[in-house]
Coordinates of C-alpha atoms in Angstrom, one line a residue:
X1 CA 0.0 0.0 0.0
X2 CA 1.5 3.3 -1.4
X3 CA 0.4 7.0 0.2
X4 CA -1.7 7.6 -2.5
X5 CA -3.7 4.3 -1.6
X6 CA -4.3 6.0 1.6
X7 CA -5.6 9.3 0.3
X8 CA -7.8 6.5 -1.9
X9 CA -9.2 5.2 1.2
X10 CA -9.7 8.5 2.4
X11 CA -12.0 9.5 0.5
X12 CA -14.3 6.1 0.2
X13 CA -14.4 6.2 3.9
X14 CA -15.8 9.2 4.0
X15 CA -18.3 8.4 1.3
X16 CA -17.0 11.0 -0.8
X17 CA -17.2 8.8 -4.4
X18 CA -19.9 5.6 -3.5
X19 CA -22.8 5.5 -1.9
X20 CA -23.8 8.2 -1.1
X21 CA -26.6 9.5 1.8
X22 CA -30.4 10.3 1.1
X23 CA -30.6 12.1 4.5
X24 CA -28.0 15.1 6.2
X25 CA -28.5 13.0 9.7
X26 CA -27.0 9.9 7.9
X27 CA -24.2 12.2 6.8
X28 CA -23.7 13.5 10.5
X29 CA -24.7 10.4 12.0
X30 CA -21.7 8.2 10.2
X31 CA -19.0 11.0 10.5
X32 CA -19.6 11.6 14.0
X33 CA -19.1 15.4 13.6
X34 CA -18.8 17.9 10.6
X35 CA -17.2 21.4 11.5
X36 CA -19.6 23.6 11.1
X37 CA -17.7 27.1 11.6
X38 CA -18.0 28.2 8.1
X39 CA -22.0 27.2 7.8
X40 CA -22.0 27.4 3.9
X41 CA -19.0 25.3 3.4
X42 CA -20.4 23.3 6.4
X43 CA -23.7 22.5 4.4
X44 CA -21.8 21.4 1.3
X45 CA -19.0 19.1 3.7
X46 CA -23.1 17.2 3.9
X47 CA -24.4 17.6 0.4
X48 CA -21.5 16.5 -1.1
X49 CA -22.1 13.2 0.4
X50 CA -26.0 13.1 -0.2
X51 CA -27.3 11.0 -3.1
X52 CA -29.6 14.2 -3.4
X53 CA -27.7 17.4 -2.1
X54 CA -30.0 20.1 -1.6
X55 CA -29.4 23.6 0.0
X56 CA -33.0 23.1 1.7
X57 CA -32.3 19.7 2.6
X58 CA -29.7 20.3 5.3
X59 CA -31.6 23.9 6.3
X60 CA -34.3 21.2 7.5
X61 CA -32.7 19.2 9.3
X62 CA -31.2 22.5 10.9
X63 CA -34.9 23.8 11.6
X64 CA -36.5 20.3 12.8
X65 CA -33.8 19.3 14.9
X66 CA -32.2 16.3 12.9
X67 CA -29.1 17.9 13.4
X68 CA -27.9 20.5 15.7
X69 CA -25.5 23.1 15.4
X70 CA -22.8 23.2 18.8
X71 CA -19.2 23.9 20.0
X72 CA -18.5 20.3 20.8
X73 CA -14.8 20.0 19.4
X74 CA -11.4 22.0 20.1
X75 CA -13.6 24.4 20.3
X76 CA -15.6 24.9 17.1
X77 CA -18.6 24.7 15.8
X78 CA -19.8 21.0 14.5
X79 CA -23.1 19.5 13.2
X80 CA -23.7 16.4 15.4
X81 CA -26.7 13.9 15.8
X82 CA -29.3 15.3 18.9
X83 CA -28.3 11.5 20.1
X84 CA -25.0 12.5 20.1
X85 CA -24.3 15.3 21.7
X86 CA -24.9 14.9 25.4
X87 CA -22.0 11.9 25.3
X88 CA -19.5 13.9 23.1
X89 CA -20.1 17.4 25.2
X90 CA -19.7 15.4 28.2
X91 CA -16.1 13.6 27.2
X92 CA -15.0 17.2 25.2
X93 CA -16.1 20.1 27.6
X94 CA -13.6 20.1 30.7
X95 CA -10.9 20.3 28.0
X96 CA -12.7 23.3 26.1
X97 CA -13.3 25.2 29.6
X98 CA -9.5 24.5 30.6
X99 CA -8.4 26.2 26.9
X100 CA -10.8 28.6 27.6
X101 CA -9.7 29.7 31.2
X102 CA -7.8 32.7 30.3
X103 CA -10.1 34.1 28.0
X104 CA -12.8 33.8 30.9
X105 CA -10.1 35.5 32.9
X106 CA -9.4 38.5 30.9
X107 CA -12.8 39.4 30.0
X108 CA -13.9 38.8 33.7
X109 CA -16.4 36.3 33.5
X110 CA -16.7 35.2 36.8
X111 CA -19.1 31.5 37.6
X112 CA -21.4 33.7 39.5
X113 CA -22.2 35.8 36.0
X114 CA -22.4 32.4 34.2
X115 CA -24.8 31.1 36.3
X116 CA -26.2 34.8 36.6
X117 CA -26.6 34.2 32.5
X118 CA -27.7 30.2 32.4
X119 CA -30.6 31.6 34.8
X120 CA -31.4 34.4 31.6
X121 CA -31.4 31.4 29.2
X122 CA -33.9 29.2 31.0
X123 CA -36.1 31.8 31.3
X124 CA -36.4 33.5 28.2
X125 CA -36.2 30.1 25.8
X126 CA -37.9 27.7 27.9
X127 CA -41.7 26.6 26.2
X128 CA -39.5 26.0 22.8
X129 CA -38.7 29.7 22.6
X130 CA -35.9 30.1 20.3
X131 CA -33.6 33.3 20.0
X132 CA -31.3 35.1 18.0
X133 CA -28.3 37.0 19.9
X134 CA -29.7 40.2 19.5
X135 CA -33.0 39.0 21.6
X136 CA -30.2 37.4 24.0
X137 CA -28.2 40.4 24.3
X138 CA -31.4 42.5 24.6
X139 CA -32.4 39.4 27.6
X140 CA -28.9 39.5 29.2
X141 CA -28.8 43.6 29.5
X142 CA -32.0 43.5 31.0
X143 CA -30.7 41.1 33.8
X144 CA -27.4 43.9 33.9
X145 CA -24.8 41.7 32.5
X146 CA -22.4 42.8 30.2
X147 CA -21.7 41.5 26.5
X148 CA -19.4 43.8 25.2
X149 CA -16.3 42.6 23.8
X150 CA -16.0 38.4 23.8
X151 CA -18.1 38.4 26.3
X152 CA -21.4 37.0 24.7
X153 CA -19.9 34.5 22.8
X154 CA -18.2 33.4 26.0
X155 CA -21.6 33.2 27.6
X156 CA -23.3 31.4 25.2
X157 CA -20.2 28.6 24.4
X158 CA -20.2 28.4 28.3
X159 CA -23.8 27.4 28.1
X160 CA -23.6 24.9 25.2
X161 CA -20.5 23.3 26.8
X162 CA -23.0 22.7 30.3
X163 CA -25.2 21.0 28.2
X164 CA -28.0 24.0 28.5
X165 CA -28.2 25.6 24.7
X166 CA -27.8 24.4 21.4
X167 CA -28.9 26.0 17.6
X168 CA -32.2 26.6 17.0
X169 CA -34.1 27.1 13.4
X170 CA -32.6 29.7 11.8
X171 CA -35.0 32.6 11.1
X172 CA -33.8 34.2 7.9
X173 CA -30.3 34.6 8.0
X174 CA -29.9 34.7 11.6
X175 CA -28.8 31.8 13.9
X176 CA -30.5 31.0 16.9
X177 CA -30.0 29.6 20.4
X178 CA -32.7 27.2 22.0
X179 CA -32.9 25.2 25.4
X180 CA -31.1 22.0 24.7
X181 CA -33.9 19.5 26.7
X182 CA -36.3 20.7 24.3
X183 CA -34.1 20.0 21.2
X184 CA -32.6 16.7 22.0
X185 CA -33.9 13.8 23.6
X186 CA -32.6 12.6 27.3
X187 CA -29.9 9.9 26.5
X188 CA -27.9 7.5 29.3
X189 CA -24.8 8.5 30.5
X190 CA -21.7 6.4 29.4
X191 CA -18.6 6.6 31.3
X192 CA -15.9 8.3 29.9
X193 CA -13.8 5.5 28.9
X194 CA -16.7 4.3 26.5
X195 CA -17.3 7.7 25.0
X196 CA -13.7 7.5 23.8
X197 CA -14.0 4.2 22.2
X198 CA -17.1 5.5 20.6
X199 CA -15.5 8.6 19.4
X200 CA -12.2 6.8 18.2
X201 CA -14.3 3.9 16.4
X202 CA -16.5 6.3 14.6
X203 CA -13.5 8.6 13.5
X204 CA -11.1 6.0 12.0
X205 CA -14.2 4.5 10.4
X206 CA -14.9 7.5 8.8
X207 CA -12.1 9.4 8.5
X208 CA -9.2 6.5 7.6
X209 CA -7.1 5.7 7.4
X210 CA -5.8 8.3 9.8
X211 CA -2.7 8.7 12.5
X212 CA -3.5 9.2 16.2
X213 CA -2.1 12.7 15.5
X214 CA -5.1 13.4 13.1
X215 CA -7.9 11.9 15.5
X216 CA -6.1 14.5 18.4
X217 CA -6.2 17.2 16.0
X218 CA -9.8 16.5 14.7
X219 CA -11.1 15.8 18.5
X220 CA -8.9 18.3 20.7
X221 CA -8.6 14.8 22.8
X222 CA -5.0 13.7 24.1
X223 CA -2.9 11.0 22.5
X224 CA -3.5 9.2 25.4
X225 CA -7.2 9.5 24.7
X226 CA -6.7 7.9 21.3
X227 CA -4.8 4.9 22.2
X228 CA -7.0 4.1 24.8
X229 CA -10.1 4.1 22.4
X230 CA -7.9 2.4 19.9
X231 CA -7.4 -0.4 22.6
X232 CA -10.9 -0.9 23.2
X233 CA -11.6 -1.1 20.1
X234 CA -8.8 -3.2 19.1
X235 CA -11.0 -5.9 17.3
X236 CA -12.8 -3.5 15.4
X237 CA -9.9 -1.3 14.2
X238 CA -6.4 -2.3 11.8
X239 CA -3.1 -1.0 11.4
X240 CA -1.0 -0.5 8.5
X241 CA 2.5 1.2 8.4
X242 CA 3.7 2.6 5.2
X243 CA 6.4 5.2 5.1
X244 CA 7.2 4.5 8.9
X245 CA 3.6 6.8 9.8
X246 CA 1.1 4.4 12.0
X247 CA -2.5 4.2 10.0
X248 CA -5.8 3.2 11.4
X249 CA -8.8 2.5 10.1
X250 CA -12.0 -0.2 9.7
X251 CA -10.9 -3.9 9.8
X252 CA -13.9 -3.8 7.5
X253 CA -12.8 -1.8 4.8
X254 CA -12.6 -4.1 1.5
X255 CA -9.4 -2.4 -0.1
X256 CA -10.0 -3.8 -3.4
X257 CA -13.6 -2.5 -3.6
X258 CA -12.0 0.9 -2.3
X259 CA -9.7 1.4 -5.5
X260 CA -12.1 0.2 -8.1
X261 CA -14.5 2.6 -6.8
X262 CA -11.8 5.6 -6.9
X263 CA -10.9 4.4 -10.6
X264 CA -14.5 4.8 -11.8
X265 CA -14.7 7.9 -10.1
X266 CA -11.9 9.0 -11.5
X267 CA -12.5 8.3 -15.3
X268 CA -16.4 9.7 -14.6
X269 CA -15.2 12.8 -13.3
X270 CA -12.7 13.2 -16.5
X271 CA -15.5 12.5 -18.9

């Protein structure tokens, strides 16, 4: 196996060439999480992977709730699965909130204002309520706290790390914030040993073959976090070594099928 098999691989894993998705929670669902920073590149990283990409496809999932819009990862924004987000923010937050730290610092958000603010969010979304920041800024100033500078979207990442908020429908062009409980459903708590195998299985499945350095870049996890997952999963997950780089990916994955698939893309796309 040569590099350019991996990038091969890359790419049917991710379900960028074959069989493709009729559904944006499919796409979310199988790749775990999909950055969704940029939202207009975001809702083509789904289409292009939908048997049917449509613009008002993925805005419906948006508004209905199939998917949800959070700061799960590194911190950024991702698209993940309502079923998934309670497990991911649980294993992802402490490390967000410890990068976070000095920017709470400096802009003198104490927990007393968070709370101060988490108390602002129950009351003016709960009853499926669903607000833009400029109705939460107009909330939180009413209440006396500040949202000057970073200070809003420290509030409101704050809140969707504590499990509290997540994205709402859009109205127009403008994002909204609504109460998490009323977007997602209630799902058992895993411990956090199992949320990394989940998270590590899903990824190389997806995203293979891939180094650990690559699933601790894409997850803001440790290294040690990935070779525990990758241990866990040990029968589920295989290793090749080309170049002297460690790859992992889905013992699954039938290699042969892989690179038949990227030829017939490949002469298609040439056509």
């Amino acid at each position: 196996m040569t590099i350019r098999d991996i990038a091969n691989l890359r790419v049917y894993n991710q379900h960028l060439n074959h069989n493709k998705f009729k559904k944006a929670e499919e796409v979310v669902g199988y790749m775990c999480a999909i950055q969704a920073q940029e939202y207009a590149h975001a809702k083509w990283a789904i289409g292009l992977r939908m048997s049917s990409p449509s613009d008002k496809a993925v805005e419906k999932a948006m508004t209905t709730g199939a998917i949800l819009r959070t700061h799960v990862l590194r911190p950024t924004w991702h698209f993940v699965l309502p079923q998934d987000i309670r497990w991911m923010l649980s294993l992802t937050a402490s490390r967000i909130n410890a990068g976070n730290a000095a920017m709470y610092k400096k802009q003198e958000v104490t927990d007393a204002i968070f709370n101060k603010s988490f108390d602002v969010f129950i009351k003016t979304m709960q009853g499926g309520k669903q607000l833009t920041r400029a109705e939460i800024v107009s909330a939180l100033h009413e209440a006396n706290i500040a949202t000057n500078d970073l200070r809003l979207t420290i509030l409101l990442m704050k809140a969707e790390l504590e499990q509290l908020i997540c994205s709402g429908a859009r109205q127009g062009k403008q994002f909204t914030y609504a109460l998490l409980n009323e977007r997602a459903p209630m799902t058992p708590a895993i411990d956090r040993d199992e949320a990394v195998a989940r998270l590590v299985l899903r990824y190389f499945t997806s995203h293979g073959p891939a180094t650990i350095n690559d699933f601790v870049h894409w997850s803001g996890l440790t290294v040690a976090d990935a070779k525990t997952g990758i241990e866990i999963n040990k029968g589920r997950l295989s290793n090749i070594i080309i170049e002297g780089v460690s790859y992992w990916m889905d013992t699954d994955v039938d290699f042969s099928t892989a690179k038949k698939q990227w030829l017939t893309f490949c002469l298609f796309t040439m056509s």
